[in-house]
JSON list of C-alpha atoms in Angstrom, two decimals:
[
{"chain": "A", "resi": 939, "resn": "MET", "atom": "CA", "xyz": [-3.65, -21.07, -110.36]},
{"chain": "A", "resi": 940, "resn": "SER", "atom": "CA", "xyz": [-1.37, -18.53, -111.95]},
{"chain": "A", "resi": 941, "resn": "THR", "atom": "CA", "xyz": [-1.45, -17.48, -115.54]},
{"chain": "A", "resi": 942, "resn": "PRO", "atom": "CA", "xyz": [1.59, -16.92, -117.74]},
{"chain": "A", "resi": 943, "resn": "GLY", "atom": "CA", "xyz": [0.95, -13.16, -117.69]},
{"chain": "A", "resi": 944, "resn": "CYS", "atom": "CA", "xyz": [0.92, -13.07, -113.89]},
{"chain": "A", "resi": 945, "resn": "ASP", "atom": "CA", "xyz": [4.13, -15.11, -113.73]},
{"chain": "A", "resi": 946, "resn": "THR", "atom": "CA", "xyz": [5.81, -12.73, -116.17]},
{"chain": "A", "resi": 947, "resn": "GLU", "atom": "CA", "xyz": [4.69, -9.70, -114.15]},
{"chain": "A", "resi": 948, "resn": "ARG", "atom": "CA", "xyz": [5.88, -11.30, -110.94]},
{"chain": "A", "resi": 949, "resn": "HIS", "atom": "CA", "xyz": [9.23, -12.20, -112.49]},
{"chain": "A", "resi": 950, "resn": "GLU", "atom": "CA", "xyz": [9.69, -8.63, -113.72]},
{"chain": "A", "resi": 951, "resn": "HIS", "atom": "CA", "xyz": [8.70, -7.25, -110.31]},
{"chain": "A", "resi": 952, "resn": "LEU", "atom": "CA", "xyz": [11.21, -9.50, -108.52]},
{"chain": "A", "resi": 953, "resn": "GLN", "atom": "CA", "xyz": [13.93, -8.62, -111.02]},
{"chain": "A", "resi": 954, "resn": "THR", "atom": "CA", "xyz": [13.31, -4.91, -110.48]},
{"chain": "A", "resi": 955, "resn": "LEU", "atom": "CA", "xyz": [13.21, -5.38, -106.71]},
{"chain": "A", "resi": 956, "resn": "TYR", "atom": "CA", "xyz": [16.55, -7.20, -106.83]},
{"chain": "A", "resi": 957, "resn": "GLN", "atom": "CA", "xyz": [18.17, -4.63, -109.12]},
{"chain": "A", "resi": 958, "resn": "ASP", "atom": "CA", "xyz": [16.90, -1.67, -107.11]},
{"chain": "A", "resi": 959, "resn": "TYR", "atom": "CA", "xyz": [17.57, -2.93, -103.60]},
{"chain": "A", "resi": 960, "resn": "ASN", "atom": "CA", "xyz": [20.25, -5.63, -103.62]},
{"chain": "A", "resi": 961, "resn": "GLY", "atom": "CA", "xyz": [23.11, -3.14, -103.24]},
{"chain": "A", "resi": 962, "resn": "TRP", "atom": "CA", "xyz": [21.26, -1.25, -100.53]},
{"chain": "A", "resi": 963, "resn": "LEU", "atom": "CA", "xyz": [20.48, -4.47, -98.64]},
{"chain": "A", "resi": 964, "resn": "ARG", "atom": "CA", "xyz": [24.08, -5.73, -98.84]},
{"chain": "A", "resi": 965, "resn": "GLY", "atom": "CA", "xyz": [25.27, -2.39, -97.44]},
{"chain": "A", "resi": 966, "resn": "TRP", "atom": "CA", "xyz": [22.65, -2.47, -94.69]},
{"chain": "A", "resi": 967, "resn": "LEU", "atom": "CA", "xyz": [23.72, -5.99, -93.72]},
{"chain": "A", "resi": 968, "resn": "ARG", "atom": "CA", "xyz": [27.45, -5.17, -93.98]},
{"chain": "A", "resi": 969, "resn": "LYS", "atom": "CA", "xyz": [27.00, -2.38, -91.39]},
{"chain": "A", "resi": 970, "resn": "ARG", "atom": "CA", "xyz": [25.37, -4.82, -88.99]},
{"chain": "A", "resi": 971, "resn": "LEU", "atom": "CA", "xyz": [27.66, -7.80, -89.59]},
{"chain": "A", "resi": 972, "resn": "ASN", "atom": "CA", "xyz": [31.00, -6.14, -90.37]},
{"chain": "A", "resi": 973, "resn": "ASN", "atom": "CA", "xyz": [31.54, -8.89, -92.92]},
{"chain": "A", "resi": 974, "resn": "SER", "atom": "CA", "xyz": [31.01, -8.48, -96.67]},
{"chain": "A", "resi": 975, "resn": "ALA", "atom": "CA", "xyz": [30.77, -12.20, -97.41]},
{"chain": "A", "resi": 976, "resn": "ASP", "atom": "CA", "xyz": [28.10, -12.79, -94.75]},
{"chain": "A", "resi": 977, "resn": "ALA", "atom": "CA", "xyz": [26.25, -9.69, -95.93]},
{"chain": "A", "resi": 978, "resn": "ALA", "atom": "CA", "xyz": [26.22, -10.94, -99.53]},
{"chain": "A", "resi": 979, "resn": "ASP", "atom": "CA", "xyz": [25.06, -14.41, -98.43]},
{"chain": "A", "resi": 980, "resn": "LEU", "atom": "CA", "xyz": [22.24, -13.05, -96.28]},
{"chain": "A", "resi": 981, "resn": "ALA", "atom": "CA", "xyz": [21.15, -10.57, -98.96]},
{"chain": "A", "resi": 982, "resn": "GLN", "atom": "CA", "xyz": [20.90, -13.46, -101.40]},
{"chain": "A", "resi": 983, "resn": "ASP", "atom": "CA", "xyz": [18.99, -15.54, -98.83]},
{"chain": "A", "resi": 984, "resn": "THR", "atom": "CA", "xyz": [16.62, -12.60, -98.29]},
{"chain": "A", "resi": 985, "resn": "PHE", "atom": "CA", "xyz": [15.75, -12.46, -101.98]},
{"chain": "A", "resi": 986, "resn": "VAL", "atom": "CA", "xyz": [15.29, -16.24, -102.04]},
{"chain": "A", "resi": 987, "resn": "ARG", "atom": "CA", "xyz": [12.76, -15.85, -99.21]},
{"chain": "A", "resi": 988, "resn": "VAL", "atom": "CA", "xyz": [10.98, -13.13, -101.19]},
{"chain": "A", "resi": 989, "resn": "LEU", "atom": "CA", "xyz": [10.90, -15.42, -104.21]},
{"chain": "A", "resi": 990, "resn": "LEU", "atom": "CA", "xyz": [9.51, -18.31, -102.17]},
{"chain": "A", "resi": 991, "resn": "ALA", "atom": "CA", "xyz": [6.95, -16.10, -100.41]},
{"chain": "A", "resi": 992, "resn": "ARG", "atom": "CA", "xyz": [4.96, -15.86, -103.63]},
{"chain": "A", "resi": 993, "resn": "THR", "atom": "CA", "xyz": [3.73, -12.39, -102.74]},
{"chain": "A", "resi": 994, "resn": "SER", "atom": "CA", "xyz": [1.83, -10.62, -105.44]},
{"chain": "A", "resi": 995, "resn": "GLY", "atom": "CA", "xyz": [1.71, -6.98, -106.32]},
{"chain": "A", "resi": 996, "resn": "THR", "atom": "CA", "xyz": [4.12, -4.17, -105.69]},
{"chain": "A", "resi": 997, "resn": "LEU", "atom": "CA", "xyz": [5.51, -3.70, -102.20]},
{"chain": "A", "resi": 998, "resn": "LEU", "atom": "CA", "xyz": [4.62, -0.37, -100.65]},
{"chain": "A", "resi": 999, "resn": "GLU", "atom": "CA", "xyz": [7.75, -0.30, -98.45]},
{"chain": "A", "resi": 1000, "resn": "PRO", "atom": "CA", "xyz": [10.31, -2.61, -100.04]},
{"chain": "A", "resi": 1001, "resn": "ARG", "atom": "CA", "xyz": [13.21, -1.55, -97.80]},
{"chain": "A", "resi": 1002, "resn": "ARG", "atom": "CA", "xyz": [11.23, -2.24, -94.65]},
{"chain": "A", "resi": 1003, "resn": "TYR", "atom": "CA", "xyz": [10.05, -5.59, -96.04]},
{"chain": "A", "resi": 1004, "resn": "LEU", "atom": "CA", "xyz": [13.56, -6.66, -97.04]},
{"chain": "A", "resi": 1005, "resn": "ALA", "atom": "CA", "xyz": [15.07, -5.41, -93.77]},
{"chain": "A", "resi": 1006, "resn": "THR", "atom": "CA", "xyz": [12.52, -7.39, -91.75]},
{"chain": "A", "resi": 1007, "resn": "ILE", "atom": "CA", "xyz": [13.39, -10.61, -93.57]},
{"chain": "A", "resi": 1008, "resn": "ALA", "atom": "CA", "xyz": [17.13, -9.88, -93.36]},
{"chain": "A", "resi": 1009, "resn": "ARG", "atom": "CA", "xyz": [16.91, -9.07, -89.63]},
{"chain": "A", "resi": 1010, "resn": "GLY", "atom": "CA", "xyz": [15.43, -12.53, -89.01]},
{"chain": "A", "resi": 1011, "resn": "LEU", "atom": "CA", "xyz": [18.22, -14.10, -91.04]},
{"chain": "A", "resi": 1012, "resn": "VAL", "atom": "CA", "xyz": [20.85, -12.20, -89.02]},
{"chain": "A", "resi": 1013, "resn": "ILE", "atom": "CA", "xyz": [19.29, -13.52, -85.80]},
{"chain": "A", "resi": 1014, "resn": "ASP", "atom": "CA", "xyz": [19.33, -17.05, -87.26]},
{"chain": "A", "resi": 1015, "resn": "LEU", "atom": "CA", "xyz": [23.00, -16.64, -88.23]},
{"chain": "A", "resi": 1016, "resn": "TYR", "atom": "CA", "xyz": [24.04, -15.52, -84.75]},
{"chain": "A", "resi": 1017, "resn": "ARG", "atom": "CA", "xyz": [21.96, -18.21, -83.11]},
{"chain": "A", "resi": 1018, "resn": "ARG", "atom": "CA", "xyz": [23.50, -20.89, -85.33]},
{"chain": "A", "resi": 1019, "resn": "ARG", "atom": "CA", "xyz": [27.02, -19.64, -84.65]},
{"chain": "A", "resi": 1020, "resn": "SER", "atom": "CA", "xyz": [26.38, -19.48, -80.91]},
{"chain": "A", "resi": 1021, "resn": "LEU", "atom": "CA", "xyz": [25.01, -23.02, -80.87]},
{"chain": "A", "resi": 1022, "resn": "GLU", "atom": "CA", "xyz": [27.88, -24.24, -83.03]},
{"chain": "A", "resi": 1023, "resn": "GLN", "atom": "CA", "xyz": [30.43, -22.62, -80.70]},
{"chain": "A", "resi": 1024, "resn": "ALA", "atom": "CA", "xyz": [28.82, -24.20, -77.62]},
{"chain": "A", "resi": 1025, "resn": "TYR", "atom": "CA", "xyz": [28.82, -27.60, -79.36]},
{"chain": "A", "resi": 1026, "resn": "LEU", "atom": "CA", "xyz": [32.49, -27.28, -80.35]},
{"chain": "A", "resi": 1027, "resn": "GLU", "atom": "CA", "xyz": [33.41, -26.27, -76.80]},
{"chain": "A", "resi": 1028, "resn": "ALA", "atom": "CA", "xyz": [31.57, -29.32, -75.45]},
{"chain": "A", "resi": 1029, "resn": "LEU", "atom": "CA", "xyz": [33.38, -31.53, -77.97]},
{"chain": "A", "resi": 1030, "resn": "ALA", "atom": "CA", "xyz": [36.73, -30.09, -76.92]},
{"chain": "A", "resi": 1031, "resn": "LEU", "atom": "CA", "xyz": [36.09, -31.30, -73.36]},
{"chain": "A", "resi": 1032, "resn": "ARG", "atom": "CA", "xyz": [35.74, -34.90, -74.53]},
{"chain": "A", "resi": 1033, "resn": "PRO", "atom": "CA", "xyz": [38.76, -37.19, -74.80]},
{"chain": "A", "resi": 1034, "resn": "GLU", "atom": "CA", "xyz": [39.99, -37.45, -78.41]},
{"chain": "A", "resi": 1035, "resn": "VAL", "atom": "CA", "xyz": [39.18, -41.18, -78.58]},
{"chain": "A", "resi": 1036, "resn": "HIS", "atom": "CA", "xyz": [35.49, -40.41, -77.93]},
{"chain": "A", "resi": 1037, "resn": "ALA", "atom": "CA", "xyz": [35.24, -37.60, -80.47]},
{"chain": "A", "resi": 1038, "resn": "PRO", "atom": "CA", "xyz": [32.61, -38.24, -83.17]},
{"chain": "A", "resi": 1039, "resn": "SER", "atom": "CA", "xyz": [33.57, -38.34, -86.84]},
{"chain": "A", "resi": 1040, "resn": "ALA", "atom": "CA", "xyz": [33.11, -35.25, -89.00]},
{"chain": "A", "resi": 1041, "resn": "GLU", "atom": "CA", "xyz": [29.96, -36.79, -90.50]},
{"chain": "A", "resi": 1042, "resn": "ALA", "atom": "CA", "xyz": [28.53, -37.62, -87.05]},
{"chain": "A", "resi": 1043, "resn": "ARG", "atom": "CA", "xyz": [29.34, -34.07, -85.86]},
{"chain": "A", "resi": 1044, "resn": "ALA", "atom": "CA", "xyz": [27.44, -32.61, -88.81]},
{"chain": "A", "resi": 1045, "resn": "LEU", "atom": "CA", "xyz": [24.42, -34.83, -88.14]},
{"chain": "A", "resi": 1046, "resn": "ILE", "atom": "CA", "xyz": [24.47, -34.00, -84.43]},
{"chain": "A", "resi": 1047, "resn": "PHE", "atom": "CA", "xyz": [24.74, -30.29, -85.18]},
{"chain": "A", "resi": 1048, "resn": "ASP", "atom": "CA", "xyz": [21.82, -30.46, -87.62]},
{"chain": "A", "resi": 1049, "resn": "SER", "atom": "CA", "xyz": [19.78, -32.18, -84.91]},
{"chain": "A", "resi": 1050, "resn": "LEU", "atom": "CA", "xyz": [20.76, -29.52, -82.38]},
{"chain": "A", "resi": 1051, "resn": "MET", "atom": "CA", "xyz": [19.62, -26.80, -84.80]},
{"chain": "A", "resi": 1052, "resn": "ALA", "atom": "CA", "xyz": [16.28, -28.58, -85.31]},
{"chain": "A", "resi": 1053, "resn": "ILE", "atom": "CA", "xyz": [15.80, -28.88, -81.54]},
{"chain": "A", "resi": 1054, "resn": "ASP", "atom": "CA", "xyz": [16.72, -25.21, -81.09]},
{"chain": "A", "resi": 1055, "resn": "ARG", "atom": "CA", "xyz": [14.14, -24.16, -83.72]},
{"chain": "A", "resi": 1056, "resn": "MET", "atom": "CA", "xyz": [11.51, -26.33, -82.05]},
{"chain": "A", "resi": 1057, "resn": "LEU", "atom": "CA", "xyz": [12.23, -24.97, -78.56]},
{"chain": "A", "resi": 1058, "resn": "ASP", "atom": "CA", "xyz": [12.26, -21.40, -79.87]},
{"chain": "A", "resi": 1059, "resn": "GLY", "atom": "CA", "xyz": [8.67, -21.85, -81.03]},
{"chain": "A", "resi": 1060, "resn": "LEU", "atom": "CA", "xyz": [7.45, -22.69, -77.53]},
{"chain": "A", "resi": 1061, "resn": "GLY", "atom": "CA", "xyz": [6.41, -20.24, -74.84]},
{"chain": "A", "resi": 1062, "resn": "ALA", "atom": "CA", "xyz": [8.72, -19.93, -71.83]},
{"chain": "A", "resi": 1063, "resn": "ARG", "atom": "CA", "xyz": [6.54, -21.99, -69.44]},
{"chain": "A", "resi": 1064, "resn": "THR", "atom": "CA", "xyz": [5.83, -24.67, -72.07]},
{"chain": "A", "resi": 1065, "resn": "ARG", "atom": "CA", "xyz": [9.54, -24.92, -72.90]},
{"chain": "A", "resi": 1066, "resn": "GLN", "atom": "CA", "xyz": [10.43, -25.18, -69.20]},
{"chain": "A", "resi": 1067, "resn": "ILE", "atom": "CA", "xyz": [7.91, -27.99, -68.65]},
{"chain": "A", "resi": 1068, "resn": "PHE", "atom": "CA", "xyz": [8.92, -29.82, -71.82]},
{"chain": "A", "resi": 1069, "resn": "LEU", "atom": "CA", "xyz": [12.60, -29.77, -70.86]},
{"chain": "A", "resi": 1070, "resn": "ALA", "atom": "CA", "xyz": [11.89, -30.85, -67.27]},
{"chain": "A", "resi": 1071, "resn": "VAL", "atom": "CA", "xyz": [9.95, -33.90, -68.46]},
{"chain": "A", "resi": 1072, "resn": "GLN", "atom": "CA", "xyz": [11.92, -34.79, -71.60]},
{"chain": "A", "resi": 1073, "resn": "LEU", "atom": "CA", "xyz": [15.46, -33.78, -70.67]},
{"chain": "A", "resi": 1074, "resn": "ASP", "atom": "CA", "xyz": [15.54, -34.03, -66.89]},
{"chain": "A", "resi": 1075, "resn": "GLY", "atom": "CA", "xyz": [13.27, -37.09, -66.87]},
{"chain": "A", "resi": 1076, "resn": "LEU", "atom": "CA", "xyz": [10.97, -35.72, -64.19]},
{"chain": "A", "resi": 1077, "resn": "THR", "atom": "CA", "xyz": [7.50, -37.14, -63.70]},
{"chain": "A", "resi": 1078, "resn": "TYR", "atom": "CA", "xyz": [4.53, -34.84, -64.19]},
{"chain": "A", "resi": 1079, "resn": "GLU", "atom": "CA", "xyz": [4.13, -34.67, -60.42]},
{"chain": "A", "resi": 1080, "resn": "LYS", "atom": "CA", "xyz": [7.80, -33.77, -59.79]},
{"chain": "A", "resi": 1081, "resn": "THR", "atom": "CA", "xyz": [7.68, -31.19, -62.59]},
{"chain": "A", "resi": 1082, "resn": "ALA", "atom": "CA", "xyz": [4.55, -29.62, -61.10]},
{"chain": "A", "resi": 1083, "resn": "GLU", "atom": "CA", "xyz": [6.19, -29.54, -57.68]},
{"chain": "A", "resi": 1084, "resn": "ARG", "atom": "CA", "xyz": [9.44, -28.02, -59.01]},
{"chain": "A", "resi": 1085, "resn": "LEU", "atom": "CA", "xyz": [7.66, -25.31, -60.98]},
{"chain": "A", "resi": 1086, "resn": "GLY", "atom": "CA", "xyz": [4.87, -24.63, -58.51]},
{"chain": "A", "resi": 1087, "resn": "VAL", "atom": "CA", "xyz": [2.04, -25.49, -60.89]},
{"chain": "A", "resi": 1088, "resn": "SER", "atom": "CA", "xyz": [-0.64, -28.17, -61.01]},
{"chain": "A", "resi": 1089, "resn": "VAL", "atom": "CA", "xyz": [-0.20, -31.55, -62.69]},
{"chain": "A", "resi": 1090, "resn": "THR", "atom": "CA", "xyz": [-3.02, -30.52, -65.03]},
{"chain": "A", "resi": 1091, "resn": "THR", "atom": "CA", "xyz": [-0.97, -27.49, -66.10]},
{"chain": "A", "resi": 1092, "resn": "VAL", "atom": "CA", "xyz": [2.04, -29.73, -66.75]},
{"chain": "A", "resi": 1093, "resn": "ARG", "atom": "CA", "xyz": [-0.09, -32.06, -68.87]},
{"chain": "A", "resi": 1094, "resn": "LYS", "atom": "CA", "xyz": [-1.61, -29.15, -70.81]},
{"chain": "A", "resi": 1095, "resn": "HIS", "atom": "CA", "xyz": [1.77, -27.56, -71.58]},
{"chain": "A", "resi": 1096, "resn": "LEU", "atom": "CA", "xyz": [3.40, -30.86, -72.46]},
{"chain": "A", "resi": 1097, "resn": "ALA", "atom": "CA", "xyz": [0.54, -31.71, -74.83]},
{"chain": "A", "resi": 1098, "resn": "SER", "atom": "CA", "xyz": [0.97, -28.30, -76.43]},
{"chain": "A", "resi": 1099, "resn": "ALA", "atom": "CA", "xyz": [4.73, -28.84, -76.83]},
{"chain": "A", "resi": 1100, "resn": "LEU", "atom": "CA", "xyz": [4.26, -32.29, -78.33]},
{"chain": "A", "resi": 1101, "resn": "MET", "atom": "CA", "xyz": [1.65, -30.97, -80.78]},
{"chain": "A", "resi": 1102, "resn": "HIS", "atom": "CA", "xyz": [4.09, -28.23, -81.76]},
{"chain": "A", "resi": 1103, "resn": "CYS", "atom": "CA", "xyz": [6.77, -30.90, -82.40]},
{"chain": "A", "resi": 1104, "resn": "LEU", "atom": "CA", "xyz": [4.39, -32.95, -84.54]},
{"chain": "A", "resi": 1105, "resn": "LEU", "atom": "CA", "xyz": [3.33, -29.95, -86.60]},
{"chain": "A", "resi": 1106, "resn": "LEU", "atom": "CA", "xyz": [6.96, -28.97, -87.19]},
{"chain": "A", "resi": 1107, "resn": "ASP", "atom": "CA", "xyz": [7.81, -32.52, -88.15]},
{"chain": "A", "resi": 1108, "resn": "GLU", "atom": "CA", "xyz": [5.02, -32.57, -90.74]},
{"chain": "A", "resi": 1109, "resn": "ALA", "atom": "CA", "xyz": [6.07, -29.19, -92.12]}
]
């Protein structure tokens, strides 16, 4: 449990961190993104992550800490844009009469992002087995044959993937 004094200290520390490094971080991001608006958004998101992290004490290397968080956000931004572009290209191939509404597109895209995050958290072999069974509809035996592993290995990796999904769903 935090005390009012600790909360005040933390607030002052975060305020100082923001004042001292926000300009630097925006510049660092602008160099990598070539876009001032995206840089400002990701800098803000970085400080929100710091705020939510509930770290205590003074950071020994604040630039490195902020850059690490921001780097992850840049990767997320590019991944989201890449997935969005692929989705829009797939939509463009569909006849206009079958195109989903704007609301349905947003819901589908949110689902695609959630699936992408889930798959990203799996190891390569586990992801490959999960997709073979869930997406391709292969039996455990056919999956084992295709990938050159035992049925026991398929079961083990699929159980691991499903546990990962459940844990993400609860989080």
